[in-house]
Tab-separated table of C-alpha atoms in Angstrom:
chain	number	residue	atom	x	y	z
A	1	MET	CA	-65.751	7.053	27.925
A	2	SER	CA	-68.730	6.648	25.570
A	3	ALA	CA	-68.609	4.576	22.404
A	4	SER	CA	-68.741	7.740	20.293
A	5	GLY	CA	-65.817	9.192	22.257
A	6	ARG	CA	-63.700	6.072	21.707
A	7	SER	CA	-64.608	6.173	18.015
A	8	ASP	CA	-63.532	9.816	17.736
A	9	THR	CA	-60.240	9.033	19.490
A	10	ALA	CA	-59.581	6.084	17.167
A	11	ASP	CA	-60.308	8.265	14.142
A	12	ASP	CA	-57.960	10.972	15.416
A	13	LEU	CA	-55.234	8.388	16.032
A	14	LEU	CA	-55.691	6.921	12.565
A	15	ALA	CA	-55.533	10.386	10.984
A	16	ALA	CA	-52.343	11.193	12.915
A	17	LEU	CA	-50.734	7.931	11.845
A	18	LEU	CA	-51.635	8.453	8.193
A	19	ASP	CA	-50.405	12.042	8.172
A	20	GLY	CA	-47.108	11.010	9.782
A	21	MET	CA	-46.250	8.476	7.085
A	22	ASP	CA	-43.435	9.162	4.635
A	23	ALA	CA	-45.403	7.565	1.788
A	24	ALA	CA	-48.476	9.037	0.151
A	25	LEU	CA	-51.552	6.991	1.001
A	26	CYS	CA	-55.195	7.002	-0.007
A	27	ALA	CA	-57.977	4.494	0.517
A	28	PHE	CA	-61.152	3.639	-1.419
A	29	ASP	CA	-64.319	1.947	-0.273
A	30	SER	CA	-65.831	-0.921	-2.248
A	31	ASP	CA	-67.529	1.555	-4.601
A	32	GLY	CA	-64.261	3.370	-5.396
A	33	VAL	CA	-64.994	6.447	-3.254
A	34	ILE	CA	-61.940	7.963	-1.553
A	35	THR	CA	-62.145	7.632	2.246
A	36	HIS	CA	-58.598	8.613	3.334
A	37	TRP	CA	-55.982	11.013	1.959
A	38	ASN	CA	-52.818	11.844	3.910
A	39	ARG	CA	-50.500	14.847	3.893
A	40	GLU	CA	-47.822	13.192	1.747
A	41	ALA	CA	-50.480	12.602	-0.955
A	42	GLU	CA	-51.366	16.280	-0.675
A	43	ARG	CA	-47.682	17.249	-0.986
A	44	ILE	CA	-47.153	15.179	-4.138
A	45	LEU	CA	-50.388	16.059	-6.005
A	46	GLY	CA	-51.379	19.348	-4.391
A	47	TRP	CA	-54.950	18.256	-3.561
A	48	SER	CA	-55.931	18.552	0.087
A	49	ALA	CA	-57.788	15.863	2.026
A	50	ALA	CA	-60.915	18.051	2.008
A	51	GLU	CA	-60.752	18.203	-1.784
A	52	ALA	CA	-60.003	14.488	-2.282
A	53	VAL	CA	-62.103	12.606	0.286
A	54	GLY	CA	-65.585	11.781	-1.028
A	55	ARG	CA	-64.665	11.814	-4.709
A	56	ARG	CA	-65.306	8.695	-6.754
A	57	GLY	CA	-61.910	7.632	-8.128
A	58	PHE	CA	-59.497	10.027	-9.836
A	59	ALA	CA	-61.666	10.781	-12.859
A	60	GLY	CA	-62.125	14.440	-13.666
A	61	TRP	CA	-59.500	15.841	-11.292
A	62	ALA	CA	-56.348	13.714	-10.689
A	63	VAL	CA	-56.100	11.767	-13.944
A	64	ARG	CA	-56.752	12.439	-17.622
A	65	ALA	CA	-60.174	11.439	-18.874
A	66	ALA	CA	-58.648	8.987	-21.365
A	67	ASP	CA	-56.814	7.175	-18.547
A	68	ALA	CA	-59.467	7.372	-15.828
A	69	GLU	CA	-61.271	4.092	-16.491
A	70	ASP	CA	-58.065	2.054	-16.833
A	71	VAL	CA	-56.574	3.534	-13.666
A	72	GLN	CA	-59.779	2.907	-11.688
A	73	ASP	CA	-60.096	-0.682	-12.891
A	74	ARG	CA	-56.481	-1.518	-12.078
A	75	LEU	CA	-56.703	0.006	-8.604
A	76	MET	CA	-60.001	-1.609	-7.636
A	77	SER	CA	-58.914	-5.012	-9.001
A	78	ALA	CA	-56.762	-5.330	-5.885
A	79	GLN	CA	-59.958	-6.145	-3.946
A	80	ASP	CA	-60.165	-9.561	-5.532
A	81	ALA	CA	-56.424	-10.319	-5.920
A	82	PRO	CA	-54.214	-11.831	-3.214
A	83	GLY	CA	-51.219	-9.856	-1.962
A	84	ARG	CA	-50.120	-6.473	-3.290
A	85	GLN	CA	-50.263	-5.145	-6.821
A	86	VAL	CA	-47.726	-2.684	-8.235
A	87	HIS	CA	-48.654	-0.254	-11.008
A	88	GLU	CA	-47.315	2.938	-12.526
A	89	PHE	CA	-49.739	5.760	-13.437
A	90	ALA	CA	-49.474	9.292	-14.741
A	91	LEU	CA	-51.538	11.462	-12.364
A	92	LEU	CA	-52.443	15.141	-12.554
A	93	THR	CA	-51.380	17.674	-9.947
A	94	LYS	CA	-53.637	20.489	-8.800
A	95	ASP	CA	-51.663	23.040	-10.834
A	96	GLY	CA	-52.190	21.026	-14.037
A	97	GLY	CA	-48.869	19.197	-14.213
A	98	ARG	CA	-48.407	15.496	-14.765
A	99	ILE	CA	-46.395	13.252	-12.502
A	100	LEU	CA	-45.523	9.577	-12.838
A	101	VAL	CA	-46.178	7.611	-9.649
A	102	ARG	CA	-45.630	4.033	-8.631
A	103	THR	CA	-48.445	2.521	-6.584
A	104	GLN	CA	-48.774	-0.476	-4.302
A	105	SER	CA	-52.378	-1.419	-3.686
A	106	ALA	CA	-54.077	-4.192	-1.712
A	107	GLY	CA	-57.612	-5.123	-0.786
A	108	VAL	CA	-59.110	-4.304	2.618
A	109	PRO	CA	-61.451	-7.023	3.969
A	110	GLY	CA	-64.502	-6.112	5.995
A	111	ALA	CA	-65.646	-7.622	9.272
A	112	ASP	CA	-67.447	-10.355	7.353
A	113	GLY	CA	-64.342	-11.151	5.322
A	114	LYS	CA	-65.740	-9.735	2.119
A	115	PRO	CA	-63.901	-7.012	0.146
A	116	ALA	CA	-64.544	-3.626	1.743
A	117	GLY	CA	-62.223	-1.464	-0.297
A	118	VAL	CA	-58.647	-0.837	-1.339
A	119	TYR	CA	-55.730	1.042	0.153
A	120	CYS	CA	-53.116	2.525	-2.159
A	121	ALA	CA	-49.630	3.779	-1.243
A	122	PHE	CA	-47.830	5.736	-3.915
A	123	SER	CA	-44.664	7.783	-4.467
A	124	GLU	CA	-42.979	9.589	-7.302
A	125	VAL	CA	-41.249	7.131	-9.598
A	126	HIS	CA	-37.910	8.925	-9.525
A	127	ALA	CA	-37.906	8.848	-5.718
A	128	GLN	CA	-38.710	5.139	-5.795
A	129	ILE	CA	-35.956	4.550	-8.350
A	130	ASP	CA	-33.488	6.435	-6.137
A	131	LEU	CA	-34.443	4.207	-3.233
A	132	GLU	CA	-34.107	1.079	-5.350
A	133	ARG	CA	-30.734	2.236	-6.621
A	134	SER	CA	-29.564	2.790	-3.045
A	135	ILE	CA	-30.724	-0.671	-2.041
A	136	ALA	CA	-29.164	-2.221	-5.149
A	137	LEU	CA	-25.884	-0.394	-4.462
A	138	SER	CA	-25.828	-1.634	-0.876
A	139	GLU	CA	-26.471	-5.224	-1.972
A	140	ALA	CA	-23.809	-5.029	-4.696
A	141	LEU	CA	-21.242	-3.648	-2.257
A	142	MET	CA	-22.038	-6.385	0.216
A	143	ASP	CA	-21.811	-9.179	-2.360
A	144	ASP	CA	-19.975	-8.444	-5.590
A	145	ALA	CA	-17.624	-5.508	-4.934
A	146	SER	CA	-13.984	-5.908	-5.950
A	147	TRP	CA	-12.853	-4.216	-2.742
A	148	GLY	CA	-13.485	-4.974	0.901
A	149	VAL	CA	-16.484	-3.355	2.586
A	150	VAL	CA	-16.961	-3.550	6.350
A	151	LEU	CA	-19.644	-1.746	8.342
A	152	VAL	CA	-18.241	-1.122	11.810
A	153	ASP	CA	-20.514	-0.282	14.739
A	154	VAL	CA	-19.804	2.407	17.347
A	155	ASP	CA	-17.986	-0.198	19.465
A	156	LEU	CA	-15.555	-0.710	16.550
A	157	ARG	CA	-16.756	-4.240	15.836
A	158	PRO	CA	-17.707	-5.495	12.359
A	159	ALA	CA	-21.495	-5.512	11.890
A	160	VAL	CA	-21.610	-6.332	8.157
A	161	VAL	CA	-18.777	-7.803	6.058
A	162	ASN	CA	-18.823	-8.403	2.320
A	163	ALA	CA	-17.329	-11.435	0.577
A	164	HIS	CA	-14.139	-9.650	-0.546
A	165	ALA	CA	-13.365	-8.450	2.997
A	166	ALA	CA	-13.996	-11.921	4.407
A	167	ARG	CA	-11.438	-13.360	1.979
A	168	ALA	CA	-8.948	-10.653	2.993
A	169	PHE	CA	-9.351	-11.674	6.639
A	170	GLY	CA	-9.224	-15.375	5.769
A	171	ALA	CA	-12.488	-16.187	7.553
A	172	GLY	CA	-16.193	-16.605	6.898
A	173	ARG	CA	-18.449	-13.554	6.813
A	174	SER	CA	-20.508	-14.569	9.833
A	175	ALA	CA	-17.394	-15.549	11.813
A	176	LEU	CA	-16.115	-11.949	11.684
A	177	LEU	CA	-19.259	-10.283	13.017
A	178	GLY	CA	-19.065	-8.756	16.482
A	179	ARG	CA	-15.408	-9.661	17.049
A	180	PRO	CA	-12.878	-7.053	18.251
A	181	LEU	CA	-10.451	-5.974	15.552
A	182	GLY	CA	-7.622	-7.097	17.821
A	183	ASP	CA	-8.787	-10.696	17.314
A	184	LEU	CA	-8.411	-10.321	13.550
A	185	LEU	CA	-5.202	-8.289	13.260
A	186	GLU	CA	-1.880	-8.912	14.964
A	187	GLN	CA	-0.344	-5.563	13.983
A	188	GLY	CA	-1.902	-2.315	12.813
A	189	VAL	CA	-4.890	-2.512	15.184
A	190	GLU	CA	-4.056	0.764	16.954
A	191	GLU	CA	-3.760	2.691	13.686
A	192	LEU	CA	-7.014	1.270	12.308
A	193	GLU	CA	-8.999	1.846	15.491
A	194	GLY	CA	-7.589	5.372	15.727
A	195	ALA	CA	-8.804	6.100	12.191
A	196	LEU	CA	-12.271	4.684	12.953
A	197	GLN	CA	-12.581	6.714	16.161
A	198	HIS	CA	-11.544	9.857	14.292
A	199	VAL	CA	-14.243	9.244	11.685
A	200	LEU	CA	-16.891	8.765	14.372
A	201	ALA	CA	-15.865	11.986	16.091
A	202	GLU	CA	-14.797	14.257	13.224
A	203	GLY	CA	-16.062	12.710	9.991
A	204	ALA	CA	-14.349	11.084	7.033
A	205	PRO	CA	-10.742	12.072	6.196
A	206	PRO	CA	-10.269	14.051	2.967
A	207	ALA	CA	-8.119	11.397	1.291
A	208	PRO	CA	-7.662	7.607	1.443
A	209	LEU	CA	-5.324	6.225	4.074
A	210	GLU	CA	-2.799	3.428	3.600
A	211	LEU	CA	-2.277	1.062	6.521
A	212	TRP	CA	0.154	-1.829	6.942
A	213	VAL	CA	-1.463	-4.610	8.953
A	214	SER	CA	-0.675	-8.171	9.920
A	215	VAL	CA	-3.739	-10.388	9.464
A	216	ARG	CA	-4.269	-13.569	11.464
A	217	THR	CA	-5.399	-16.309	9.085
A	218	PRO	CA	-5.613	-20.114	9.379
A	219	GLU	CA	-2.482	-20.255	7.204
A	220	GLY	CA	-0.559	-17.928	9.529
A	221	VAL	CA	0.080	-14.200	9.865
A	222	ARG	CA	0.126	-12.249	6.583
A	223	ARG	CA	1.586	-8.751	6.210
A	224	ARG	CA	-0.670	-6.635	4.000
A	225	CYS	CA	-0.998	-3.012	2.900
A	226	TRP	CA	-4.588	-1.767	2.625
A	227	ARG	CA	-5.672	1.462	0.972
A	228	CYS	CA	-8.642	2.545	3.101
A	229	GLY	CA	-11.532	4.947	2.733
A	230	PHE	CA	-13.965	5.763	5.531
A	231	LEU	CA	-17.529	7.125	5.735
A	232	ARG	CA	-19.368	8.099	8.884
A	233	LEU	CA	-22.824	6.518	8.944
A	234	GLY	CA	-25.621	8.565	10.511
A	235	SER	CA	-29.264	7.714	11.042
A	236	PRO	CA	-31.543	9.392	8.464
A	237	LEU	CA	-34.453	9.109	10.903
A	238	ALA	CA	-32.969	11.111	13.771
A	239	GLU	CA	-33.581	14.831	14.210
A	240	GLU	CA	-29.894	15.315	14.997
A	241	PRO	CA	-27.050	13.331	13.405
A	242	VAL	CA	-26.597	10.135	15.392
A	243	PRO	CA	-23.573	8.022	14.393
A	244	LEU	CA	-24.478	4.443	13.604
A	245	GLY	CA	-20.898	3.432	12.850
A	246	VAL	CA	-18.377	3.676	10.038
A	247	GLY	CA	-18.363	2.377	6.505
A	248	TRP	CA	-14.845	1.097	5.861
A	249	LEU	CA	-13.790	0.324	2.287
A	250	PHE	CA	-10.339	-1.025	1.469
A	251	GLN	CA	-8.255	-2.436	-1.350
A	252	ASP	CA	-5.166	-4.615	-1.051
A	253	VAL	CA	-2.211	-2.730	-2.576
A	254	THR	CA	0.499	-4.871	-0.992
A	255	GLU	CA	2.174	-5.950	-4.221
A	256	ALA	CA	2.416	-2.416	-5.615
A	257	ARG	CA	3.706	-0.931	-2.341
A	258	GLN	CA	6.134	-3.799	-1.791
A	259	ALA	CA	7.499	-3.293	-5.312
A	260	GLU	CA	8.000	0.398	-4.550
A	261	LEU	CA	9.746	-0.427	-1.275
A	262	ASP	CA	11.957	-3.019	-2.959
A	263	THR	CA	12.912	-0.594	-5.714
A	264	GLY	CA	13.745	2.121	-3.203
A	265	GLN	CA	15.719	-0.344	-1.118
A	266	LEU	CA	17.745	-1.558	-4.089
A	267	ARG	CA	18.450	2.034	-5.114
A	268	PHE	CA	19.607	2.940	-1.603
A	269	ARG	CA	21.829	-0.126	-1.255
A	270	ALA	CA	23.422	0.411	-4.664
A	271	HIS	CA	24.141	4.001	-3.646
A	272	GLN	CA	25.663	2.810	-0.363
A	273	LEU	CA	27.944	0.376	-2.199
A	274	TYR	CA	29.001	3.160	-4.541
A	275	ARG	CA	29.725	5.562	-1.662
A	276	ALA	CA	31.577	2.847	0.253
A	277	GLY	CA	33.735	2.108	-2.792
A	278	ARG	CA	34.598	5.793	-3.201
A	279	ALA	CA	35.490	6.118	0.501
A	280	ALA	CA	37.481	2.856	0.569
A	281	ALA	CA	39.508	4.007	-2.406
A	282	GLU	CA	40.884	6.855	-0.275
A	283	CYS	CA	42.172	4.475	2.434
A	284	GLU	CA	45.879	3.589	2.326
A	285	ASP	CA	45.393	0.588	4.619
A	286	PRO	CA	43.216	-2.194	3.098
A	287	ALA	CA	42.026	-3.183	6.608
A	288	GLU	CA	40.780	0.357	7.104
A	289	ALA	CA	39.007	0.125	3.744
A	290	ALA	CA	37.225	-3.038	4.944
A	291	ALA	CA	36.078	-1.195	8.071
A	292	VAL	CA	34.755	1.670	5.945
A	293	ARG	CA	32.740	-0.730	3.778
A	294	LEU	CA	31.180	-2.346	6.851
A	295	ASP	CA	30.310	1.051	8.284
A	296	PHE	CA	28.418	1.986	5.112
A	297	ALA	CA	26.739	-1.449	4.956
A	298	LEU	CA	25.223	-1.102	8.431
A	299	ALA	CA	23.167	1.999	7.570
A	300	GLY	CA	19.517	0.957	7.321
A	301	PHE	CA	20.457	-2.724	7.232
A	302	ALA	CA	21.365	-3.982	10.707
A	303	GLU	CA	22.298	-2.841	14.220
A	304	HIS	CA	25.498	-4.879	14.543
A	305	VAL	CA	28.101	-6.481	12.313
A	306	LEU	CA	30.714	-9.028	13.412
A	307	LEU	CA	33.828	-9.846	11.377
A	308	ASP	CA	35.382	-13.241	12.105
A	309	VAL	CA	38.539	-14.176	10.198
A	310	LEU	CA	40.088	-17.615	9.846
A	311	GLU	CA	43.436	-17.753	11.634
A	312	PRO	CA	46.175	-18.950	9.254
A	313	GLY	CA	47.193	-22.525	9.981
A	314	ALA	CA	44.801	-22.898	12.923
A	315	GLY	CA	42.596	-25.623	11.569
A	316	GLY	CA	39.775	-23.336	10.502
A	317	ARG	CA	39.262	-21.528	13.799
A	318	LEU	CA	37.501	-18.164	13.604
A	319	VAL	CA	38.998	-15.162	15.381
A	320	ARG	CA	37.057	-11.977	16.070
A	321	SER	CA	38.577	-9.147	14.028
A	322	ALA	CA	35.986	-6.368	14.259
A	323	VAL	CA	32.678	-5.633	15.946
A	324	SER	CA	30.278	-2.758	15.663
A	325	PRO	CA	28.876	-0.309	16.580
A	326	SER	CA	31.579	0.299	19.165
A	327	GLY	CA	33.845	1.688	16.447
A	328	LEU	CA	34.931	-0.423	13.536
A	329	ALA	CA	38.620	-1.168	13.353
A	330	VAL	CA	39.668	-4.318	11.533
A	331	LEU	CA	42.646	-6.105	13.118
A	332	LEU	CA	43.905	-9.190	11.329
A	333	PRO	CA	44.692	-12.034	13.760
A	334	GLY	CA	48.223	-13.061	14.363
A	335	PRO	CA	49.592	-16.428	15.467
A	336	GLY	CA	48.206	-17.575	18.808
A	337	ALA	CA	45.078	-15.427	18.694
A	338	ILE	CA	42.191	-16.627	20.862
A	339	PRO	CA	39.393	-18.093	18.705
A	340	VAL	CA	35.719	-17.346	19.174
A	341	ARG	CA	33.979	-20.119	21.118
A	342	TYR	CA	31.343	-21.056	18.620
A	343	GLU	CA	29.370	-24.277	19.062
A	344	ALA	CA	29.380	-26.830	16.268
A	345	ALA	CA	25.944	-25.810	14.917
A	346	HIS	CA	26.663	-22.077	15.007
A	347	PRO	CA	25.255	-20.207	11.947
A	348	ALA	CA	28.693	-18.746	11.124
A	349	LEU	CA	30.216	-22.242	10.993
A	350	GLN	CA	27.256	-23.466	8.933
A	351	ALA	CA	27.904	-20.675	6.448
A	352	LEU	CA	31.546	-21.751	6.155
A	353	ASP	CA	30.500	-25.347	5.533
A	354	ARG	CA	27.939	-24.403	2.891
A	355	ILE	CA	30.001	-21.582	1.398
A	356	GLY	CA	26.754	-19.617	1.321
A	357	PRO	CA	24.662	-17.309	3.501
A	358	VAL	CA	22.757	-18.616	6.539
A	359	ARG	CA	19.837	-16.846	8.178
A	360	ALA	CA	18.670	-17.438	11.760
A	361	SER	CA	16.081	-15.949	14.129
A	362	ALA	CA	15.299	-16.487	17.796
A	363	PRO	CA	12.418	-18.978	18.229
A	364	ALA	CA	9.120	-17.414	19.311
A	365	GLY	CA	9.041	-19.144	22.679
A	366	GLU	CA	12.716	-18.648	23.579
A	367	ALA	CA	14.211	-15.656	25.382
A	368	ALA	CA	16.089	-13.548	22.852
A	369	GLU	CA	18.922	-12.638	25.244
A	370	ALA	CA	19.689	-16.275	26.087
A	371	TRP	CA	19.511	-17.158	22.386
A	372	ALA	CA	22.001	-14.397	21.499
A	373	ARG	CA	24.302	-15.113	24.451
A	374	SER	CA	24.618	-18.803	23.588
A	375	ARG	CA	25.859	-17.799	20.117
A	376	GLN	CA	28.362	-15.190	21.376
A	377	TRP	CA	26.325	-12.310	19.971
A	378	PRO	CA	25.522	-8.915	21.575
A	379	PRO	CA	22.411	-8.717	23.824
A	380	GLY	CA	19.218	-7.860	21.991
A	381	ALA	CA	20.137	-9.690	18.785
A	382	THR	CA	17.046	-11.458	17.448
A	383	HIS	CA	17.791	-11.994	13.749
A	384	ALA	CA	21.147	-12.987	12.217
A	385	LEU	CA	22.583	-13.270	8.713
A	386	CYS	CA	25.975	-14.907	8.184
A	387	ALA	CA	27.824	-14.493	4.886
A	388	VAL	CA	31.114	-16.094	3.820
A	389	LEU	CA	34.221	-14.018	3.059
A	390	ARG	CA	35.552	-15.456	-0.213
A	391	CYS	CA	38.343	-14.124	-2.412
A	392	ARG	CA	40.381	-15.739	-5.198
A	393	GLY	CA	38.871	-19.164	-4.463
A	394	ARG	CA	39.705	-19.109	-0.753
A	395	THR	CA	37.514	-18.739	2.330
A	396	LEU	CA	38.800	-16.001	4.616
A	397	GLY	CA	36.123	-15.935	7.320
A	398	ALA	CA	32.521	-15.029	8.032
A	399	LEU	CA	30.576	-11.789	8.258
A	400	THR	CA	27.562	-11.668	10.615
A	401	PHE	CA	24.853	-8.988	10.539
A	402	LEU	CA	22.471	-8.764	13.513
A	403	ARG	CA	19.069	-7.133	13.964
A	404	GLY	CA	16.968	-6.465	17.056
A	405	PRO	CA	13.338	-7.474	17.756
A	406	SER	CA	11.881	-4.245	16.335
A	407	ARG	CA	13.043	-5.121	12.828
A	408	PRO	CA	11.954	-7.928	10.485
A	409	ALA	CA	13.976	-11.064	9.914
A	410	PHE	CA	16.516	-11.100	7.087
A	411	ASP	CA	15.126	-12.219	3.741
A	412	ARG	CA	16.609	-13.442	0.477
A	413	THR	CA	17.287	-9.956	-0.897
A	414	ASP	CA	19.116	-9.140	2.351
A	415	ALA	CA	21.260	-12.236	1.864
A	416	LEU	CA	22.205	-11.131	-1.665
A	417	TYR	CA	23.231	-7.715	-0.386
A	418	ALA	CA	25.255	-9.257	2.456
A	419	GLU	CA	27.070	-11.496	-0.042
A	420	GLU	CA	27.978	-8.455	-2.168
A	421	VAL	CA	29.332	-6.615	0.869
A	422	ALA	CA	31.223	-9.735	2.017
A	423	SER	CA	32.904	-10.173	-1.370
A	424	ARG	CA	34.222	-6.596	-1.323
A	425	VAL	CA	35.350	-6.836	2.307
A	426	ALA	CA	37.087	-10.156	1.509
A	427	ALA	CA	39.039	-8.480	-1.287
A	428	ASP	CA	40.255	-5.828	1.153
A	429	LEU	CA	41.224	-8.449	3.732
A	430	GLU	CA	43.073	-10.529	1.156
A	431	LEU	CA	45.038	-7.462	0.153
A	432	ALA	CA	45.745	-6.569	3.779
A	433	ALA	CA	47.062	-10.071	4.511
A	434	ARG	CA	49.711	-9.896	1.782
A	435	PRO	CA	53.272	-9.406	2.951
A	436	ALA	CA	54.469	-5.820	2.766
């Protein structure tokens, strides 16, 4: 290929590159004559390359006469200044309108290193401001937002994490990047990943979603409720929408939701006590009334309840009087009844010694069935709550509620409820033990 052919090819390539740019671009030689003018410049101002190239500056066609000298001086000063210069000018469009543009100009050195001209990239100011706002919003979300922001890639791994989200996960921002969500959450992973996959496939849900999760932190596992919003992220440069991942925003609403749950729980338990009292009042036999109260207490509270009563004159031995859910029927022990074989450190005996509730759960590394069997409890029991039966200053026995592994351990509010149930059952038992 001849030198002229290579030169023509290089010029065609340069023209194609300039016309393909998203920014408007023009170039001036050292005398201020326009040498290049791309299609984006034509779109913004309306002047074609044929009309622009060869003109000396913008005077007389693309800028007002009063502004022409100042605009030309500021543009051409970039030849002698290091780096880029940013200016804002009011230019004229071909149809006579005025438009405010923001320019970035820089000098172009020649082969000998001397200034050979200036290139100038410009865009409409409002478009530039929109871009700057978008960038500023992204930076604010990633740094200063009062809610968690996580950008998740298509493999469902965090790619960007803001400071608030890092605190919620109890780890550094860089430590969370690229890790599977299963490494960060102990519970709630399936629900969260399902939501993210749905967003990638179908788009964002119409309303926020609340998820309960258990977060692994250096201090231990924390149960949290997060109110989540999702946005599918697509590439603005692709001809067809290509998912880049999901923008996940969340707020911690644990305290508010826990307060709602606690209020609902208290309301339900108060209603159960009221219903149990009404039903027990219809029982002629006080022992039957005690069974009715236990039946109502089990609903939504535990899977099993055991009633152990102190045998009169037996040195404080406990005798099994009722067990659920095989059908509650309270039978008061008579002389010679066989006591329950509880070991010395059994939670029921501890409750008797303390005259207060005792909570117990199977250790994490121990088989739940062996743990329950050694304490004379039904198979599957994982959490226990023992309350003392007290009436008129006397201890009558112990009441044990049991939960399985699918339910949480008993807490302090559960213990208060168990004590209230135990006091009412103790009153029934005391009445049943009186001579006819």
